[in-house]
PDB file of C-alpha atoms in Angstrom:
ATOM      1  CA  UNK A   1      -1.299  10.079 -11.606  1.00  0.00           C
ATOM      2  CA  UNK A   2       1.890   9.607  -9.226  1.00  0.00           C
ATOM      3  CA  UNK A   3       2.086   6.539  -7.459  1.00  0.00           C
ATOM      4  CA  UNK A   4       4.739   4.973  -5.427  1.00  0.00           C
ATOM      5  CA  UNK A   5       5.246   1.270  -4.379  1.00  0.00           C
ATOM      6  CA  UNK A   6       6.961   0.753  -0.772  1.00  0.00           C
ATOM      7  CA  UNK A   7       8.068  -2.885   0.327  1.00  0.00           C
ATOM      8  CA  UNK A   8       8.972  -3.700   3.322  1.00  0.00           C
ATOM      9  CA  UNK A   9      10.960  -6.082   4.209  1.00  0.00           C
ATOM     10  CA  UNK A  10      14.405  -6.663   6.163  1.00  0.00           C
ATOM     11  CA  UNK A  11      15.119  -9.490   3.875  1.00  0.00           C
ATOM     12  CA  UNK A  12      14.838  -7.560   0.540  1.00  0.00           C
ATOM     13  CA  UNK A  13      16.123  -4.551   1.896  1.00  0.00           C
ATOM     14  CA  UNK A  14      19.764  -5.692   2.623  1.00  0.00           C
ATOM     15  CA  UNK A  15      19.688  -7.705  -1.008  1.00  0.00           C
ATOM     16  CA  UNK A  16      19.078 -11.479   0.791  1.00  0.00           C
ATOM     17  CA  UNK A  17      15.644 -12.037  -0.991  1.00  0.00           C
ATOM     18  CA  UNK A  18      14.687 -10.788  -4.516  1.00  0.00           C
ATOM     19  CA  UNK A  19      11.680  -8.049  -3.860  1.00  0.00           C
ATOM     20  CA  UNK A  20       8.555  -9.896  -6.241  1.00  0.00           C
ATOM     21  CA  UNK A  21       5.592  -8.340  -4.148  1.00  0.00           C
ATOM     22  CA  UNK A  22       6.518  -4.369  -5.343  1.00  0.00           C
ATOM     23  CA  UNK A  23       7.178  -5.516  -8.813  1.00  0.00           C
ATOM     24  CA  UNK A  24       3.966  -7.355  -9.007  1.00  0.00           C
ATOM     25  CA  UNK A  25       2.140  -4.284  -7.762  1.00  0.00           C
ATOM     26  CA  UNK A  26       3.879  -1.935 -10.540  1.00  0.00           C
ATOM     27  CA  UNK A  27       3.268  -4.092 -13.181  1.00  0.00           C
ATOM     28  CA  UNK A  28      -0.275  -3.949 -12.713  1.00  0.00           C
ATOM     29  CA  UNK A  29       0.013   0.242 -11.651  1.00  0.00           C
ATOM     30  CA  UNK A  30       1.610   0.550 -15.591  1.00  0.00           C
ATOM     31  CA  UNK A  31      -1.042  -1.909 -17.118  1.00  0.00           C
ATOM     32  CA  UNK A  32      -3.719   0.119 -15.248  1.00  0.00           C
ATOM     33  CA  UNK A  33      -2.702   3.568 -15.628  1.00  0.00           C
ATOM     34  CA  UNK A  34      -0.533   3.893 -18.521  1.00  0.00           C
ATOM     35  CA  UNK A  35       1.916   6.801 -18.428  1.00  0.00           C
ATOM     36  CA  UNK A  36       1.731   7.300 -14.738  1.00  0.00           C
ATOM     37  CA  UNK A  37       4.986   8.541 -12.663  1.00  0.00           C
ATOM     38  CA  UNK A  38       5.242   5.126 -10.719  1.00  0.00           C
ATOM     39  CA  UNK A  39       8.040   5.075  -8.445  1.00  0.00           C
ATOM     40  CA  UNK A  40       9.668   2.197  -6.058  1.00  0.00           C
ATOM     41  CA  UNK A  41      11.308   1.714  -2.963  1.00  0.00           C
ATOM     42  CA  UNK A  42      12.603  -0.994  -0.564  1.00  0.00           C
ATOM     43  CA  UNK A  43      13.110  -0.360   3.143  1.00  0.00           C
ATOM     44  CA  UNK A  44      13.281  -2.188   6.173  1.00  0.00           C
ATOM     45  CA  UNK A  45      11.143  -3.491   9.007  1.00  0.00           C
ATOM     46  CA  UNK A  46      11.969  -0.216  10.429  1.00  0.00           C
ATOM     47  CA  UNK A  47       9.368   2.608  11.651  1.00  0.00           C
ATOM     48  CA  UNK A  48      11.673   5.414  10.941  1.00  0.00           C
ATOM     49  CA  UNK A  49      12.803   4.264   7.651  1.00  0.00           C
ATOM     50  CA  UNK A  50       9.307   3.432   6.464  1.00  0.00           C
ATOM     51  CA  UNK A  51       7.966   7.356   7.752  1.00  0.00           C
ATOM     52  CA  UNK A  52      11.012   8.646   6.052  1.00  0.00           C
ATOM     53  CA  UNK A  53       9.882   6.439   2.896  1.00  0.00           C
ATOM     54  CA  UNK A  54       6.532   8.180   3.669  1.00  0.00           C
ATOM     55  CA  UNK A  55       7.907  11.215   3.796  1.00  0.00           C
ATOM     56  CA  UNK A  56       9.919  11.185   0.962  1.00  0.00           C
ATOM     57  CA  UNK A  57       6.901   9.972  -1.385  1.00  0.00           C
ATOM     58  CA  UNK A  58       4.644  12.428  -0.180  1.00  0.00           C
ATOM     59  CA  UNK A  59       3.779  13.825  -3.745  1.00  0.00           C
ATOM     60  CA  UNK A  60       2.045  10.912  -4.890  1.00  0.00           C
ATOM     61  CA  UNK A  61      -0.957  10.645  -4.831  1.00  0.00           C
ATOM     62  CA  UNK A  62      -1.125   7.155  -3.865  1.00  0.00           C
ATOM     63  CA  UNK A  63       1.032   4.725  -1.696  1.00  0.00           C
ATOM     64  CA  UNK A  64       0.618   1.606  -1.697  1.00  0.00           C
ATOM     65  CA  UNK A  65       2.990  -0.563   0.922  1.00  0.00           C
ATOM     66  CA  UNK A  66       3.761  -4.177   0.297  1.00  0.00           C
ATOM     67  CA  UNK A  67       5.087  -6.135   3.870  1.00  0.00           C
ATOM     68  CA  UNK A  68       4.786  -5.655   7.730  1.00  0.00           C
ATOM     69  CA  UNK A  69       0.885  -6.440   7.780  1.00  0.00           C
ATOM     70  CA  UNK A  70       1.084  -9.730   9.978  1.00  0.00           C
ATOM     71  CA  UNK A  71       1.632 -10.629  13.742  1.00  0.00           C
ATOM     72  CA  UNK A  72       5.144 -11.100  13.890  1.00  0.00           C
ATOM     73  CA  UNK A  73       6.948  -9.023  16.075  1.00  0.00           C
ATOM     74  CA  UNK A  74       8.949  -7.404  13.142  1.00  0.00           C
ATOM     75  CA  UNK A  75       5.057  -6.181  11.598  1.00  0.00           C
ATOM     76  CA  UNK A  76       5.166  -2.434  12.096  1.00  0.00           C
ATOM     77  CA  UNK A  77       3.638  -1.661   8.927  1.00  0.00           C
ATOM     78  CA  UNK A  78       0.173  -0.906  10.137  1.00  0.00           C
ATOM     79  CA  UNK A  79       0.978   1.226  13.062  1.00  0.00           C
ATOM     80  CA  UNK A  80       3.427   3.145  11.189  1.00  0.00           C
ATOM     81  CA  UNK A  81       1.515   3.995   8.363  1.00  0.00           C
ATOM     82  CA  UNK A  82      -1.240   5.302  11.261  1.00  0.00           C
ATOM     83  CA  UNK A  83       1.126   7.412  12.718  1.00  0.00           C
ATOM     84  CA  UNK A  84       1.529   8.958   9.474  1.00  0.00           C
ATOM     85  CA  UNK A  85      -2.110   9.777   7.942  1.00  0.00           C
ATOM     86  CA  UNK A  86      -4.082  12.457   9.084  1.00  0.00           C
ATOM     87  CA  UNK A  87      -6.912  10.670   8.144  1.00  0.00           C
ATOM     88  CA  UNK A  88      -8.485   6.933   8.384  1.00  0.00           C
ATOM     89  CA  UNK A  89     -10.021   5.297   5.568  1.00  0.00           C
ATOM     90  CA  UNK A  90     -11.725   2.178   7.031  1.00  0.00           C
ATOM     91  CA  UNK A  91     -13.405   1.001   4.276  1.00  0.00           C
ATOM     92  CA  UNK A  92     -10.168  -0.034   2.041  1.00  0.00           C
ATOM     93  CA  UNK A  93      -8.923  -2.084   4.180  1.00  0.00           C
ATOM     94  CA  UNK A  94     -12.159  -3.274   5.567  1.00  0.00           C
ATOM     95  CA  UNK A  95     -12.691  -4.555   2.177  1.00  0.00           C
ATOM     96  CA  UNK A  96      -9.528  -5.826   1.029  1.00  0.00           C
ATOM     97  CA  UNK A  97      -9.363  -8.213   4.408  1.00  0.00           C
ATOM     98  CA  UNK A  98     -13.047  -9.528   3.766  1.00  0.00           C
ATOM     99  CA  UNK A  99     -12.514 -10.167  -0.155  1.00  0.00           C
ATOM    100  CA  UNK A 100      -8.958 -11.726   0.795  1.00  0.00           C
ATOM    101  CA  UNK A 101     -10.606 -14.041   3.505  1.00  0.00           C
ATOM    102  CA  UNK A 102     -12.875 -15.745   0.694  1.00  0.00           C
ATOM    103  CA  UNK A 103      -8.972 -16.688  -1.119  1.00  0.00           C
ATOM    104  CA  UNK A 104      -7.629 -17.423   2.232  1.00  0.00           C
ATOM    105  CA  UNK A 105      -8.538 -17.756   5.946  1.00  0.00           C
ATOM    106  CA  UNK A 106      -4.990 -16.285   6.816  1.00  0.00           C
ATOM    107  CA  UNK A 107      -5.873 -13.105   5.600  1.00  0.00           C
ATOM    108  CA  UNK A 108      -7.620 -12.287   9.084  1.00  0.00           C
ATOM    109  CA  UNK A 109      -4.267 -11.518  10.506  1.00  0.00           C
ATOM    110  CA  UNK A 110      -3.404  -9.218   8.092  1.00  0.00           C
ATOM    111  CA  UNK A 111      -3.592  -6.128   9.870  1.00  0.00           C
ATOM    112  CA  UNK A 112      -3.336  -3.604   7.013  1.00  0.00           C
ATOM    113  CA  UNK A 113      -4.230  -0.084   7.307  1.00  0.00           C
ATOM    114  CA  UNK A 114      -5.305   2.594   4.757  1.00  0.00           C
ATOM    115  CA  UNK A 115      -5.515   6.708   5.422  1.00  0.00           C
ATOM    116  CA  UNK A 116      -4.951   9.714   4.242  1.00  0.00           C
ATOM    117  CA  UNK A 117      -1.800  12.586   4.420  1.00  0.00           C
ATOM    118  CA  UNK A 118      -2.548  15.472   2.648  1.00  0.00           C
ATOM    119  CA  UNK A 119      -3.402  14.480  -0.935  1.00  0.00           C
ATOM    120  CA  UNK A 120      -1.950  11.304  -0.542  1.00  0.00           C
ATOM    121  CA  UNK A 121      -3.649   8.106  -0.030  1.00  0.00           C
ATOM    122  CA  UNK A 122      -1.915   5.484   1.718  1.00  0.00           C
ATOM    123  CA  UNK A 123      -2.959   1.321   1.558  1.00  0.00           C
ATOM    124  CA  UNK A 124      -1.039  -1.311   2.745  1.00  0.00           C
ATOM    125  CA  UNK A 125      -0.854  -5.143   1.238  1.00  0.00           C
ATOM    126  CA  UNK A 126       0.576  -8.445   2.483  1.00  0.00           C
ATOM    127  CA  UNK A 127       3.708  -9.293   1.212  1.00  0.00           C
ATOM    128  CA  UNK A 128       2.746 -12.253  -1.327  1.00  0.00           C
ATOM    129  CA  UNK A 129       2.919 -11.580  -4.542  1.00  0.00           C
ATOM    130  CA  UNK A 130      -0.507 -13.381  -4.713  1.00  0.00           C
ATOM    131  CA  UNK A 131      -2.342 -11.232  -2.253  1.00  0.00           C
ATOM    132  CA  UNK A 132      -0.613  -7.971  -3.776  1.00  0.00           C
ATOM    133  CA  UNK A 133      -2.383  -8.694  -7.217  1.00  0.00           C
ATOM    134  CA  UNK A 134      -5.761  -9.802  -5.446  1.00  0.00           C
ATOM    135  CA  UNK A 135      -5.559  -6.555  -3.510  1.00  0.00           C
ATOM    136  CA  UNK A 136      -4.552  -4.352  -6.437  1.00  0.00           C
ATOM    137  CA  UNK A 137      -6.826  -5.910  -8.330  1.00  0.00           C
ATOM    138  CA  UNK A 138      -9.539  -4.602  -5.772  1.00  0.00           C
ATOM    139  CA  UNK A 139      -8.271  -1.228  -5.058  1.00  0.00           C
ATOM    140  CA  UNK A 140      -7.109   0.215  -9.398  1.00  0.00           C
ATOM    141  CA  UNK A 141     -11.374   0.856 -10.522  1.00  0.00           C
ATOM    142  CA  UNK A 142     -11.427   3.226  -7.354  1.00  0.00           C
ATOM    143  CA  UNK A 143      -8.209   4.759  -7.484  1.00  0.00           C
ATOM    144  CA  UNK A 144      -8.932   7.856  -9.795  1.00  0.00           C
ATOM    145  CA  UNK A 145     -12.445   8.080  -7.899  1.00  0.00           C
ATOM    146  CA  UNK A 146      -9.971   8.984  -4.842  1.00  0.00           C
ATOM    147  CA  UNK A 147      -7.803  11.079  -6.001  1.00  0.00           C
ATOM    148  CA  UNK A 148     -10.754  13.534  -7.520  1.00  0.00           C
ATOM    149  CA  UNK A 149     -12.291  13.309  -4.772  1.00  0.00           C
ATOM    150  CA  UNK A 150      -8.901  15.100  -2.331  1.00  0.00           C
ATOM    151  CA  UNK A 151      -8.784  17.519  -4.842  1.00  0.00           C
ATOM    152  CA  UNK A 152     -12.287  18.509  -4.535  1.00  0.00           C
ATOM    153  CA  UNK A 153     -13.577  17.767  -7.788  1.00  0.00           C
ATOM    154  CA  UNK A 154     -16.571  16.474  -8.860  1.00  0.00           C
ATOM    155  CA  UNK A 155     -18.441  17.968  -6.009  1.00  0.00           C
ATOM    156  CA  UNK A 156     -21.899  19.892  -7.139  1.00  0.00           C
TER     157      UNK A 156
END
Protein backbone atom coordinates (compact mmCIF):
# COMPACT_ATOMS: atom_id res chain seq x y z
CA UNK A 1 0.00 0.00 0.00
CA UNK A 2 1.28 3.73 -0.73
CA UNK A 3 0.34 6.20 1.63
CA UNK A 4 1.34 9.72 2.12
CA UNK A 5 1.05 12.01 5.24
CA UNK A 6 0.42 15.90 4.43
CA UNK A 7 0.59 18.53 7.38
CA UNK A 8 -0.37 21.61 7.15
CA UNK A 9 0.69 24.15 8.84
CA UNK A 10 2.42 27.71 8.29
CA UNK A 11 4.20 27.24 11.50
CA UNK A 12 5.91 23.88 10.68
CA UNK A 13 6.31 24.65 7.24
CA UNK A 14 8.87 27.56 7.54
CA UNK A 15 10.78 25.35 10.50
CA UNK A 16 9.14 27.64 13.64
CA UNK A 17 7.29 24.58 15.22
CA UNK A 18 8.52 20.92 15.20
CA UNK A 19 5.76 18.91 12.89
CA UNK A 20 4.46 15.97 15.81
CA UNK A 21 0.89 15.49 14.20
CA UNK A 22 2.45 13.77 10.64
CA UNK A 23 4.91 11.81 12.62
CA UNK A 24 2.31 10.52 14.91
CA UNK A 25 0.20 9.50 11.94
CA UNK A 26 3.28 7.52 10.24
CA UNK A 27 4.19 5.85 13.13
CA UNK A 28 1.00 4.24 13.42
CA UNK A 29 0.78 3.86 9.11
CA UNK A 30 4.33 1.57 9.69
CA UNK A 31 2.92 -0.25 12.87
CA UNK A 32 -0.28 -0.91 10.84
CA UNK A 33 0.89 -1.77 7.52
CA UNK A 34 4.32 -2.94 7.70
CA UNK A 35 6.39 -2.49 4.54
CA UNK A 36 4.17 0.11 3.05
CA UNK A 37 5.74 3.08 0.77
CA UNK A 38 4.74 5.83 3.40
CA UNK A 39 5.77 9.13 2.36
CA UNK A 40 5.68 12.80 4.15
CA UNK A 41 5.27 16.24 3.46
CA UNK A 42 4.90 19.68 5.13
CA UNK A 43 3.26 22.63 3.40
CA UNK A 44 1.63 25.66 4.23
CA UNK A 45 -1.77 27.13 4.99
CA UNK A 46 -1.78 27.61 1.36
CA UNK A 47 -4.52 26.24 -1.25
CA UNK A 48 -2.13 26.03 -4.06
CA UNK A 49 0.62 24.46 -2.21
CA UNK A 50 -1.63 21.91 -0.54
CA UNK A 51 -3.33 20.92 -4.41
CA UNK A 52 0.19 20.83 -5.62
CA UNK A 53 0.95 18.48 -2.45
CA UNK A 54 -2.19 16.70 -3.80
CA UNK A 55 -1.03 16.56 -6.92
CA UNK A 56 2.23 15.46 -6.39
CA UNK A 57 1.02 12.40 -4.10
CA UNK A 58 -1.44 11.32 -6.42
CA UNK A 59 -0.11 7.63 -6.58
CA UNK A 60 -0.99 6.75 -3.23
CA UNK A 61 -3.51 5.26 -2.52
CA UNK A 62 -4.31 7.05 0.53
CA UNK A 63 -3.83 10.69 1.87
CA UNK A 64 -4.27 11.47 4.88
CA UNK A 65 -3.86 15.49 5.81
CA UNK A 66 -2.99 16.59 9.28
CA UNK A 67 -3.97 20.72 9.91
CA UNK A 68 -6.37 23.39 8.40
CA UNK A 69 -9.65 21.58 9.74
CA UNK A 70 -10.83 24.45 12.19
CA UNK A 71 -12.53 27.96 11.88
CA UNK A 72 -9.73 30.13 11.73
CA UNK A 73 -9.40 32.13 8.86
CA UNK A 74 -6.04 30.41 7.85
CA UNK A 75 -8.34 26.71 7.75
CA UNK A 76 -8.41 25.94 4.05
CA UNK A 77 -7.86 22.41 4.46
CA UNK A 78 -11.38 21.22 3.94
CA UNK A 79 -12.29 23.24 0.97
CA UNK A 80 -9.15 22.49 -0.70
CA UNK A 81 -9.11 18.99 -0.39
CA UNK A 82 -12.98 19.32 -2.03
CA UNK A 83 -11.77 21.05 -4.81
CA UNK A 84 -9.56 18.25 -5.41
CA UNK A 85 -11.68 14.82 -5.17
CA UNK A 86 -13.86 13.77 -7.72
CA UNK A 87 -15.73 12.09 -5.32
CA UNK A 88 -17.29 12.64 -1.61
CA UNK A 89 -17.03 10.15 0.98
CA UNK A 90 -19.36 11.37 3.78
CA UNK A 91 -19.24 8.71 5.94
CA UNK A 92 -15.34 9.06 7.05
CA UNK A 93 -15.58 12.06 8.18
CA UNK A 94 -19.08 11.77 9.42
CA UNK A 95 -17.65 9.27 11.68
CA UNK A 96 -14.43 10.50 12.72
CA UNK A 97 -16.28 13.99 13.98
CA UNK A 98 -19.00 11.92 15.99
CA UNK A 99 -16.38 9.37 17.63
CA UNK A 100 -14.02 12.54 18.27
CA UNK A 101 -16.99 14.50 19.95
CA UNK A 102 -17.34 11.65 22.72
CA UNK A 103 -13.12 12.66 23.51
CA UNK A 104 -13.93 16.22 23.04
CA UNK A 105 -16.78 18.72 22.44
CA UNK A 106 -14.29 20.84 20.24
CA UNK A 107 -14.23 18.39 17.72
CA UNK A 108 -17.60 19.88 16.23
CA UNK A 109 -15.61 22.55 14.57
CA UNK A 110 -13.46 20.40 12.95
CA UNK A 111 -14.51 20.67 9.55
CA UNK A 112 -12.61 17.78 7.94
CA UNK A 113 -13.40 16.38 4.66
CA UNK A 114 -12.76 12.95 3.03
CA UNK A 115 -13.18 12.02 -1.02
CA UNK A 116 -11.95 10.43 -3.61
CA UNK A 117 -9.35 11.35 -6.87
CA UNK A 118 -8.88 8.63 -8.97
CA UNK A 119 -7.60 5.71 -6.88
CA UNK A 120 -6.72 7.83 -4.22
CA UNK A 121 -8.52 8.35 -1.07
CA UNK A 122 -8.16 11.49 0.63
CA UNK A 123 -9.07 12.15 4.78
CA UNK A 124 -8.24 14.97 6.63
CA UNK A 125 -7.36 15.14 10.65
CA UNK A 126 -6.99 17.95 13.19
CA UNK A 127 -3.72 18.93 13.87
CA UNK A 128 -3.18 17.40 17.54
CA UNK A 129 -1.21 14.78 17.80
CA UNK A 130 -4.00 13.38 20.09
CA UNK A 131 -6.83 13.60 17.64
CA UNK A 132 -4.44 12.30 14.72
CA UNK A 133 -3.99 8.90 16.66
CA UNK A 134 -7.81 8.81 17.74
CA UNK A 135 -8.62 9.37 14.08
CA UNK A 136 -6.07 6.93 12.68
CA UNK A 137 -6.94 4.73 15.05
CA UNK A 138 -10.57 4.82 13.50
CA UNK A 139 -9.82 4.97 9.91
CA UNK A 140 -6.37 1.77 9.61
CA UNK A 141 -9.24 -1.62 9.99
CA UNK A 142 -10.99 0.04 6.85
CA UNK A 143 -8.20 1.18 4.94
CA UNK A 144 -7.40 -2.01 2.78
CA UNK A 145 -11.36 -2.51 2.58
CA UNK A 146 -11.01 0.91 0.46
CA UNK A 147 -8.49 0.50 -1.53
CA UNK A 148 -10.00 -3.07 -2.95
CA UNK A 149 -12.82 -1.70 -3.28
CA UNK A 150 -11.33 1.45 -6.20
CA UNK A 151 -9.74 -1.22 -7.79
CA UNK A 152 -12.78 -3.20 -8.27
CA UNK A 153 -12.04 -6.18 -6.43
CA UNK A 154 -13.95 -8.21 -4.44
CA UNK A 155 -17.05 -7.50 -6.37
CA UNK A 156 -19.21 -10.87 -7.32
Amino acid sequence: MKLSVITISDRASRGEYQDLSGPAIMELLRDSFPGADIRSVIVPDDADALLSAFTAHADADYILTTGGTGISPRDITPETTEKWCEKALPGIAELLRAKSYKETPNALFSRGYAGIRGRTIVVNFPGSVKAVRFCTGLLVPVMEHGVRMLRGEGHG
